[in-house]
Amino acid sequence: KILIIGACGQIGTELTLKLREIHGVDNVIASDINTRKLDLVNAGPFVILDAKNFNAIKDCCINHNVDTVYLMAALLSATGEKYPMEAWDLNMNSLFHVLNLAKVGQIKKVFWPSSIAVFGPTTPRENTPQHTICEPTTVYGITKQVGERWCEYYHDKYGVDVRSLRYPGIISHKAMPGGGTTDYAVEIYHEAIKEKKYESFLSENTKLPMMFMDDAIAATTELMAAPPENITIRSSYNLSAISFTPQDVANSIKAEIPEFTMTYNPDFRQAIADSWPSSIDDAVARKDWNWDHQFNLSRMTEVMLKNLHVKYNS
Ligand code: VAH
């Protein structure tokens, strides 16, 4: 059986839906610290699970015959700057719990998300390579950099089959993101439908690596289905789709909603965004397990606006 820890989050929600589609509802146990997404909770097996509690995770794996874990619980970049020790505690201890259960064979396969946040101001900003300087300046980025080191260590030393992707900013409409620096790229679509205007907390030329959720979910399931011998990266794969600025998003929305207006009022998250690359080279992922993205900015905008129009007008 599959266990998703942090199933109520932005990625966890859609990962649960996709994995249930692939493996069957009863083979995918969703879990989170609370039941904040009731539709998900009522759609299939769900347990309240504290990702920081080793015994709770172990008991859940034993009771539900779990052999694969997707560990999606974390405090993201903006929240991590407000609560550094809580971010370290949750992001690192949840990873150790899952890796240690895999080390003793209680779990056979692990997915753990990393992020472009592992890169910092000294990293080459354009077409950032798979192997490069990583001096992250956010707590979240530090937890992802260290987490990657531990994943590679547990694979090389104990044979743990842990797989990871450095997600870019992810845009989706089924669940709101929580506490990220790239969240503007989700909020803007909701506001475009509701108010036909948006005030961006990042400046107009802040170019960041981004991806539509369907691509991120496809990459995750494809990586997890790949034959182990094809996987040459056990820290975390660079993953890329589109790079755009808030102005690019505004222009793609104006093409569908001409009266949409955008203003800019950068806040503390601007410094976080400025520490990250503008574009990522994911050639290794494309070579190792045939990764390819399907959504460009205009197609993503079309899908986002169509679905959110239904959501706010039904
Ligand atoms: C964040 N959405 O903003 C997350 C992600 C690359 C960004 O890690 O923190």
mmCIF file of C-alpha atoms and ligand atoms in Angstrom:
data_model
loop_
_atom_site.group_PDB
_atom_site.id
_atom_site.type_symbol
_atom_site.label_atom_id
_atom_site.label_comp_id
_atom_site.label_asym_id
_atom_site.label_seq_id
_atom_site.Cartn_x
_atom_site.Cartn_y
_atom_site.Cartn_z
ATOM 1 C CA LYS A 1 0.000 0.000 0.000
ATOM 2 C CA ILE A 2 1.022 3.641 -0.499
ATOM 3 C CA LEU A 3 1.061 6.227 2.313
ATOM 4 C CA ILE A 4 1.050 9.955 1.551
ATOM 5 C CA ILE A 5 2.225 12.085 4.474
ATOM 6 C CA GLY A 6 1.000 15.672 4.099
ATOM 7 C CA ALA A 7 -1.828 14.660 1.735
ATOM 8 C CA CYS A 8 -3.831 17.850 2.375
ATOM 9 C CA GLY A 9 -1.100 20.136 1.034
ATOM 10 C CA GLN A 10 -0.928 21.723 -2.425
ATOM 11 C CA ILE A 11 0.995 18.828 -4.026
ATOM 12 C CA GLY A 12 -0.235 16.139 -1.619
ATOM 13 C CA THR A 13 -3.855 16.735 -2.601
ATOM 14 C CA GLU A 14 -3.262 16.137 -6.301
ATOM 15 C CA LEU A 15 -0.743 13.374 -5.703
ATOM 16 C CA THR A 16 -3.387 11.501 -3.687
ATOM 17 C CA LEU A 17 -5.937 11.862 -6.495
ATOM 18 C CA LYS A 18 -3.482 10.682 -9.173
ATOM 19 C CA LEU A 19 -2.078 7.755 -7.158
ATOM 20 C CA ARG A 20 -5.613 6.574 -6.355
ATOM 21 C CA GLU A 21 -6.416 6.760 -10.077
ATOM 22 C CA ILE A 22 -3.361 4.618 -10.869
ATOM 23 C CA HIS A 23 -3.316 2.163 -7.950
ATOM 24 C CA GLY A 24 -6.931 2.140 -6.742
ATOM 25 C CA VAL A 25 -8.465 4.205 -3.938
ATOM 26 C CA ASP A 26 -8.064 1.570 -1.208
ATOM 27 C CA ASN A 27 -4.351 1.140 -1.975
ATOM 28 C CA VAL A 28 -3.525 4.766 -1.191
ATOM 29 C CA ILE A 29 -3.742 5.949 2.423
ATOM 30 C CA ALA A 30 -3.842 9.740 2.736
ATOM 31 C CA SER A 31 -2.619 11.290 5.973
ATOM 32 C CA ASP A 32 -2.142 14.734 7.416
ATOM 33 C CA ILE A 33 -1.865 16.518 10.765
ATOM 34 C CA ASN A 34 -5.531 17.491 10.531
ATOM 35 C CA THR A 35 -8.591 17.031 8.355
ATOM 36 C CA ARG A 36 -8.515 20.453 6.709
ATOM 37 C CA LYS A 37 -9.461 19.118 3.276
ATOM 38 C CA LEU A 38 -12.666 17.243 4.005
ATOM 39 C CA ASP A 39 -13.391 16.297 0.391
ATOM 40 C CA LEU A 40 -10.050 14.482 0.271
ATOM 41 C CA VAL A 41 -10.602 12.969 3.732
ATOM 42 C CA ASN A 42 -13.961 11.545 2.666
ATOM 43 C CA ALA A 43 -12.763 10.274 -0.732
ATOM 44 C CA GLY A 44 -10.793 7.288 0.568
ATOM 45 C CA PRO A 45 -8.626 5.882 3.402
ATOM 46 C CA PHE A 46 -7.428 8.771 5.608
ATOM 47 C CA VAL A 47 -5.522 8.868 8.911
ATOM 48 C CA ILE A 48 -4.483 11.755 11.154
ATOM 49 C CA LEU A 49 -0.682 11.453 11.304
ATOM 50 C CA ASP A 50 1.970 13.713 12.822
ATOM 51 C CA ALA A 51 4.986 13.556 10.451
ATOM 52 C CA LYS A 52 7.236 14.329 13.443
ATOM 53 C CA ASN A 53 6.115 11.209 15.336
ATOM 54 C CA PHE A 54 8.284 8.182 14.447
ATOM 55 C CA ASN A 55 6.134 5.607 16.261
ATOM 56 C CA ALA A 56 2.952 6.974 14.696
ATOM 57 C CA ILE A 57 4.456 6.617 11.190
ATOM 58 C CA LYS A 58 5.800 3.128 12.009
ATOM 59 C CA ASP A 59 2.443 1.939 13.408
ATOM 60 C CA CYS A 60 0.626 3.371 10.387
ATOM 61 C CA CYS A 61 2.958 1.526 8.001
ATOM 62 C CA ILE A 62 2.504 -1.756 9.924
ATOM 63 C CA ASN A 63 -1.278 -1.435 10.375
ATOM 64 C CA HIS A 64 -1.917 -0.528 6.730
ATOM 65 C CA ASN A 65 0.730 -2.760 5.148
ATOM 66 C CA VAL A 66 2.492 0.274 3.611
ATOM 67 C CA ASP A 67 5.533 -0.336 1.411
ATOM 68 C CA THR A 68 5.794 3.048 -0.353
ATOM 69 C CA VAL A 69 5.794 6.499 1.283
ATOM 70 C CA TYR A 70 5.460 9.938 -0.365
ATOM 71 C CA LEU A 71 6.630 12.426 2.275
ATOM 72 C CA MET A 72 5.001 15.708 1.270
ATOM 73 C CA ALA A 73 4.752 17.427 4.666
ATOM 74 C CA ALA A 74 7.004 20.483 5.117
ATOM 75 C CA LEU A 75 7.099 24.147 6.075
ATOM 76 C CA LEU A 76 7.884 26.073 2.884
ATOM 77 C CA SER A 77 10.238 28.995 2.209
ATOM 78 C CA ALA A 78 8.241 31.973 3.478
ATOM 79 C CA THR A 79 6.879 30.175 6.551
ATOM 80 C CA GLY A 80 10.321 28.749 7.288
ATOM 81 C CA GLU A 81 11.744 32.252 7.595
ATOM 82 C CA LYS A 82 9.105 33.077 10.213
ATOM 83 C CA TYR A 83 9.548 29.830 12.178
ATOM 84 C CA PRO A 84 13.108 28.537 11.518
ATOM 85 C CA MET A 85 13.307 25.927 14.294
ATOM 86 C CA GLU A 86 9.842 24.542 13.540
ATOM 87 C CA ALA A 87 10.796 24.257 9.846
ATOM 88 C CA TRP A 88 14.025 22.426 10.722
ATOM 89 C CA ASP A 89 12.151 20.139 13.136
ATOM 90 C CA LEU A 90 9.351 19.156 10.752
ATOM 91 C CA ASN A 91 11.335 19.068 7.492
ATOM 92 C CA MET A 92 14.297 17.091 8.876
ATOM 93 C CA ASN A 93 12.795 14.784 11.499
ATOM 94 C CA SER A 94 9.984 13.634 9.222
ATOM 95 C CA LEU A 95 12.646 12.689 6.637
ATOM 96 C CA PHE A 96 14.778 10.808 9.196
ATOM 97 C CA HIS A 97 11.728 8.871 10.408
ATOM 98 C CA VAL A 98 10.868 7.691 6.893
ATOM 99 C CA LEU A 99 14.488 6.969 5.891
ATOM 100 C CA ASN A 100 15.068 4.971 9.097
ATOM 101 C CA LEU A 101 11.925 2.898 8.512
ATOM 102 C CA ALA A 102 13.193 2.240 4.975
ATOM 103 C CA LYS A 103 16.657 1.349 6.319
ATOM 104 C CA VAL A 104 15.175 -1.510 8.382
ATOM 105 C CA GLY A 105 12.980 -2.637 5.476
ATOM 106 C CA GLN A 106 9.639 -1.502 6.906
ATOM 107 C CA ILE A 107 9.258 0.686 3.785
ATOM 108 C CA LYS A 108 10.492 -0.397 0.336
ATOM 109 C CA LYS A 109 10.384 2.906 -1.616
ATOM 110 C CA VAL A 110 10.363 6.598 -0.647
ATOM 111 C CA PHE A 111 9.592 9.814 -2.540
ATOM 112 C CA TRP A 112 10.809 13.018 -0.939
ATOM 113 C CA PRO A 113 10.460 16.462 -2.591
ATOM 114 C CA SER A 114 13.373 18.828 -2.817
ATOM 115 C CA SER A 115 13.197 22.262 -4.423
ATOM 116 C CA ILE A 116 14.977 24.932 -6.432
ATOM 117 C CA ALA A 117 15.360 26.460 -2.967
ATOM 118 C CA VAL A 118 18.518 24.321 -2.544
ATOM 119 C CA PHE A 119 20.220 26.868 -4.819
ATOM 120 C CA GLY A 120 21.435 30.231 -3.515
ATOM 121 C CA PRO A 121 22.866 33.587 -4.652
ATOM 122 C CA THR A 122 26.214 31.976 -5.660
ATOM 123 C CA THR A 123 24.555 29.379 -7.892
ATOM 124 C CA PRO A 124 24.692 30.063 -11.689
ATOM 125 C CA ARG A 125 21.269 31.644 -12.306
ATOM 126 C CA GLU A 126 20.528 30.640 -15.881
ATOM 127 C CA ASN A 127 20.158 26.954 -16.844
ATOM 128 C CA THR A 128 21.345 25.929 -13.391
ATOM 129 C CA PRO A 129 23.158 22.581 -13.799
ATOM 130 C CA GLN A 130 22.367 19.355 -11.920
ATOM 131 C CA HIS A 131 25.725 19.514 -10.099
ATOM 132 C CA THR A 132 26.582 23.037 -8.963
ATOM 133 C CA ILE A 133 27.171 25.355 -6.022
ATOM 134 C CA CYS A 134 24.374 25.160 -3.462
ATOM 135 C CA GLU A 135 24.564 27.818 -0.711
ATOM 136 C CA PRO A 136 20.876 28.331 0.151
ATOM 137 C CA THR A 137 20.017 31.395 2.230
ATOM 138 C CA THR A 138 16.608 30.243 3.493
ATOM 139 C CA VAL A 139 15.886 27.780 6.303
ATOM 140 C CA TYR A 140 13.668 25.840 3.904
ATOM 141 C CA GLY A 141 16.496 25.701 1.333
ATOM 142 C CA ILE A 142 18.943 24.511 4.006
ATOM 143 C CA THR A 143 16.570 21.685 5.009
ATOM 144 C CA LYS A 144 16.233 20.654 1.357
ATOM 145 C CA GLN A 145 19.999 20.767 0.733
ATOM 146 C CA VAL A 146 20.749 18.707 3.857
ATOM 147 C CA GLY A 147 17.818 16.399 3.132
ATOM 148 C CA GLU A 148 19.274 15.665 -0.312
ATOM 149 C CA ARG A 149 22.618 14.762 1.291
ATOM 150 C CA TRP A 150 20.888 12.361 3.684
ATOM 151 C CA CYS A 151 18.806 10.760 0.895
ATOM 152 C CA GLU A 152 21.933 10.059 -1.132
ATOM 153 C CA TYR A 153 23.716 8.777 2.012
ATOM 154 C CA TYR A 154 20.869 6.359 2.914
ATOM 155 C CA HIS A 155 20.797 5.081 -0.662
ATOM 156 C CA ASP A 156 24.545 4.594 -0.972
ATOM 157 C CA LYS A 157 25.171 3.240 2.565
ATOM 158 C CA TYR A 158 21.952 1.277 3.303
ATOM 159 C CA GLY A 159 20.480 0.634 -0.158
ATOM 160 C CA VAL A 160 17.355 2.690 0.567
ATOM 161 C CA ASP A 161 15.353 3.284 -2.646
ATOM 162 C CA VAL A 162 14.615 6.981 -2.047
ATOM 163 C CA ARG A 163 13.861 9.212 -5.052
ATOM 164 C CA SER A 164 13.590 12.995 -5.204
ATOM 165 C CA LEU A 165 12.796 15.955 -7.458
ATOM 166 C CA ARG A 166 13.842 19.607 -7.098
ATOM 167 C CA TYR A 167 10.374 21.040 -7.746
ATOM 168 C CA PRO A 168 10.166 24.553 -9.182
ATOM 169 C CA GLY A 169 7.263 26.784 -8.190
ATOM 170 C CA ILE A 170 4.082 24.805 -8.806
ATOM 171 C CA ILE A 171 0.798 26.254 -10.028
ATOM 172 C CA SER A 172 -2.515 24.480 -9.479
ATOM 173 C CA HIS A 173 -6.197 25.164 -8.845
ATOM 174 C CA LYS A 174 -7.384 22.201 -6.735
ATOM 175 C CA ALA A 175 -5.588 23.144 -3.506
ATOM 176 C CA MET A 176 -4.007 26.400 -2.346
ATOM 177 C CA PRO A 177 -0.230 26.468 -1.681
ATOM 178 C CA GLY A 178 0.862 27.205 1.865
ATOM 179 C CA GLY A 179 3.589 29.641 2.747
ATOM 180 C CA GLY A 180 5.661 29.599 -0.426
ATOM 181 C CA THR A 181 7.455 32.391 -2.251
ATOM 182 C CA THR A 182 6.019 31.278 -5.601
ATOM 183 C CA ASP A 183 2.445 31.394 -4.258
ATOM 184 C CA TYR A 184 1.849 34.682 -6.133
ATOM 185 C CA ALA A 185 1.596 32.596 -9.322
ATOM 186 C CA VAL A 186 -1.429 30.761 -7.872
ATOM 187 C CA GLU A 187 -3.077 33.694 -6.078
ATOM 188 C CA ILE A 188 -2.995 35.812 -9.256
ATOM 189 C CA TYR A 189 -5.381 33.461 -11.097
ATOM 190 C CA HIS A 190 -7.879 33.382 -8.217
ATOM 191 C CA GLU A 191 -7.791 37.199 -7.992
ATOM 192 C CA ALA A 192 -8.063 37.562 -11.769
ATOM 193 C CA ILE A 193 -11.383 35.706 -11.677
ATOM 194 C CA LYS A 194 -12.672 37.254 -8.418
ATOM 195 C CA GLU A 195 -11.394 40.856 -8.666
ATOM 196 C CA LYS A 196 -9.861 41.219 -12.145
ATOM 197 C CA LYS A 197 -6.816 42.698 -10.413
ATOM 198 C CA TYR A 198 -3.842 41.501 -8.347
ATOM 199 C CA GLU A 199 -1.066 43.087 -6.302
ATOM 200 C CA SER A 200 2.086 40.982 -6.719
ATOM 201 C CA PHE A 201 4.440 40.549 -3.741
ATOM 202 C CA LEU A 202 7.295 39.921 -6.188
ATOM 203 C CA SER A 203 8.577 42.599 -8.600
ATOM 204 C CA GLU A 204 7.543 42.473 -12.258
ATOM 205 C CA ASN A 205 10.844 41.131 -13.607
ATOM 206 C CA THR A 206 11.360 38.344 -11.044
ATOM 207 C CA LYS A 207 11.922 35.385 -13.343
ATOM 208 C CA LEU A 208 11.548 31.992 -11.607
ATOM 209 C CA PRO A 209 11.369 28.342 -12.674
ATOM 210 C CA MET A 210 7.724 27.248 -12.588
ATOM 211 C CA MET A 211 5.547 24.267 -13.544
ATOM 212 C CA PHE A 212 1.865 23.390 -13.846
ATOM 213 C CA MET A 213 0.751 20.806 -11.272
ATOM 214 C CA ASP A 214 -0.127 18.152 -13.863
ATOM 215 C CA ASP A 215 3.504 18.190 -15.052
ATOM 216 C CA ALA A 216 4.811 18.002 -11.474
ATOM 217 C CA ILE A 217 2.563 15.033 -10.670
ATOM 218 C CA ALA A 218 3.507 13.278 -13.928
ATOM 219 C CA ALA A 219 7.212 13.756 -13.163
ATOM 220 C CA THR A 220 6.686 12.307 -9.673
ATOM 221 C CA THR A 221 4.842 9.178 -10.803
ATOM 222 C CA GLU A 222 7.239 8.657 -13.738
ATOM 223 C CA LEU A 223 10.297 8.922 -11.501
ATOM 224 C CA MET A 224 8.789 6.468 -8.999
ATOM 225 C CA ALA A 225 7.943 4.007 -11.805
ATOM 226 C CA ALA A 226 11.412 4.182 -13.406
ATOM 227 C CA PRO A 227 13.632 1.076 -13.171
ATOM 228 C CA PRO A 228 16.159 1.661 -10.323
ATOM 229 C CA GLU A 229 19.092 1.036 -12.673
ATOM 230 C CA ASN A 230 18.058 4.104 -14.741
ATOM 231 C CA ILE A 231 18.296 6.423 -11.745
ATOM 232 C CA THR A 232 21.712 8.087 -11.581
ATOM 233 C CA ILE A 233 20.794 10.869 -9.136
ATOM 234 C CA ARG A 234 19.965 9.905 -5.549
ATOM 235 C CA SER A 235 20.220 13.405 -4.067
ATOM 236 C CA SER A 236 17.490 15.100 -6.124
ATOM 237 C CA TYR A 237 16.833 15.635 -9.845
ATOM 238 C CA ASN A 238 16.691 19.112 -11.371
ATOM 239 C CA LEU A 239 13.238 19.473 -12.918
ATOM 240 C CA SER A 240 12.122 22.231 -15.244
ATOM 241 C CA ALA A 241 9.176 23.242 -17.423
ATOM 242 C CA ILE A 242 8.659 26.996 -17.836
ATOM 243 C CA SER A 243 10.313 30.124 -16.441
ATOM 244 C CA PHE A 244 8.355 33.338 -16.210
ATOM 245 C CA THR A 245 8.015 36.682 -14.447
ATOM 246 C CA PRO A 246 4.925 38.109 -12.736
ATOM 247 C CA GLN A 247 4.597 40.404 -15.751
ATOM 248 C CA ASP A 248 4.564 37.391 -18.097
ATOM 249 C CA VAL A 249 1.716 35.843 -16.079
ATOM 250 C CA ALA A 250 -0.197 39.142 -16.067
ATOM 251 C CA ASN A 251 0.158 39.402 -19.841
ATOM 252 C CA SER A 252 -1.028 35.819 -20.360
ATOM 253 C CA ILE A 253 -4.094 36.584 -18.179
ATOM 254 C CA LYS A 254 -4.788 39.879 -20.025
ATOM 255 C CA ALA A 255 -4.955 37.877 -23.257
ATOM 256 C CA GLU A 256 -8.052 36.166 -21.777
ATOM 257 C CA ILE A 257 -9.294 38.936 -19.409
ATOM 258 C CA PRO A 258 -8.388 42.267 -21.080
ATOM 259 C CA GLU A 259 -9.574 44.349 -18.129
ATOM 260 C CA PHE A 260 -7.212 42.569 -15.696
ATOM 261 C CA THR A 261 -4.804 44.980 -13.956
ATOM 262 C CA MET A 262 -1.605 44.176 -12.049
ATOM 263 C CA THR A 263 0.274 46.208 -9.430
ATOM 264 C CA TYR A 264 3.563 45.359 -7.680
ATOM 265 C CA ASN A 265 4.410 45.695 -3.999
ATOM 266 C CA PRO A 266 7.424 43.482 -3.191
ATOM 267 C CA ASP A 267 7.625 42.183 0.391
ATOM 268 C CA PHE A 268 10.113 40.027 2.346
ATOM 269 C CA ARG A 269 9.649 37.234 -0.176
ATOM 270 C CA GLN A 270 11.424 39.283 -2.870
ATOM 271 C CA ALA A 271 14.790 38.577 -1.207
ATOM 272 C CA ILE A 272 13.995 34.849 -1.176
ATOM 273 C CA ALA A 273 13.062 34.883 -4.872
ATOM 274 C CA ASP A 274 16.200 36.900 -5.720
ATOM 275 C CA SER A 275 18.338 34.135 -4.170
ATOM 276 C CA TRP A 276 16.938 31.492 -6.517
ATOM 277 C CA PRO A 277 17.842 30.730 -10.167
ATOM 278 C CA SER A 278 15.809 32.007 -13.113
ATOM 279 C CA SER A 279 15.939 28.774 -15.122
ATOM 280 C CA ILE A 280 17.004 25.165 -14.564
ATOM 281 C CA ASP A 281 18.811 22.603 -16.732
ATOM 282 C CA ASP A 282 17.008 19.287 -16.271
ATOM 283 C CA ALA A 283 18.815 17.360 -19.036
ATOM 284 C CA VAL A 284 19.757 14.554 -16.609
ATOM 285 C CA ALA A 285 16.101 13.862 -15.721
ATOM 286 C CA ARG A 286 15.164 13.956 -19.412
ATOM 287 C CA LYS A 287 17.921 11.445 -20.174
ATOM 288 C CA ASP A 288 17.521 9.081 -17.194
ATOM 289 C CA TRP A 289 13.736 8.601 -17.164
ATOM 290 C CA ASN A 290 12.400 10.412 -20.283
ATOM 291 C CA TRP A 291 11.022 13.405 -18.471
ATOM 292 C CA ASP A 292 9.236 15.972 -20.636
ATOM 293 C CA HIS A 293 6.821 18.743 -19.658
ATOM 294 C CA GLN A 294 3.463 19.296 -21.425
ATOM 295 C CA PHE A 295 2.316 22.757 -20.241
ATOM 296 C CA ASN A 296 3.599 26.134 -21.380
ATOM 297 C CA LEU A 297 2.438 29.430 -19.846
ATOM 298 C CA SER A 298 -0.476 30.114 -22.184
ATOM 299 C CA ARG A 299 -1.887 26.582 -21.882
ATOM 300 C CA MET A 300 -1.507 26.729 -18.074
ATOM 301 C CA THR A 301 -3.304 30.093 -17.949
ATOM 302 C CA GLU A 302 -6.124 28.714 -20.108
ATOM 303 C CA VAL A 303 -6.611 25.690 -17.802
ATOM 304 C CA MET A 304 -6.291 27.742 -14.583
ATOM 305 C CA LEU A 305 -8.791 30.419 -15.643
ATOM 306 C CA LYS A 306 -11.274 27.872 -17.016
ATOM 307 C CA ASN A 307 -11.309 25.818 -13.796
ATOM 308 C CA LEU A 308 -11.333 28.805 -11.451
ATOM 309 C CA HIS A 309 -14.136 30.444 -13.434
ATOM 310 C CA VAL A 310 -16.221 27.327 -12.770
ATOM 311 C CA LYS A 311 -15.164 27.298 -9.095
ATOM 312 C CA TYR A 312 -16.187 30.909 -8.456
ATOM 313 C CA ASN A 313 -19.268 30.977 -10.659
ATOM 314 C CA SER A 314 -20.938 27.666 -9.855
HETATM 315 C C1 VAH B 1 8.129 27.796 -2.042
HETATM 316 N N1 VAH B 1 6.565 26.708 -3.580
HETATM 317 O O1 VAH B 1 7.860 28.840 -2.604
HETATM 318 C C2 VAH B 1 7.724 26.492 -2.738
HETATM 319 C C3 VAH B 1 8.842 26.009 -3.611
HETATM 320 C C4 VAH B 1 10.468 26.644 -5.323
HETATM 321 C C5 VAH B 1 9.400 27.118 -4.475
HETATM 322 O O2 VAH B 1 9.837 25.400 -2.863
HETATM 323 O O3 VAH B 1 8.705 27.761 -0.991
#
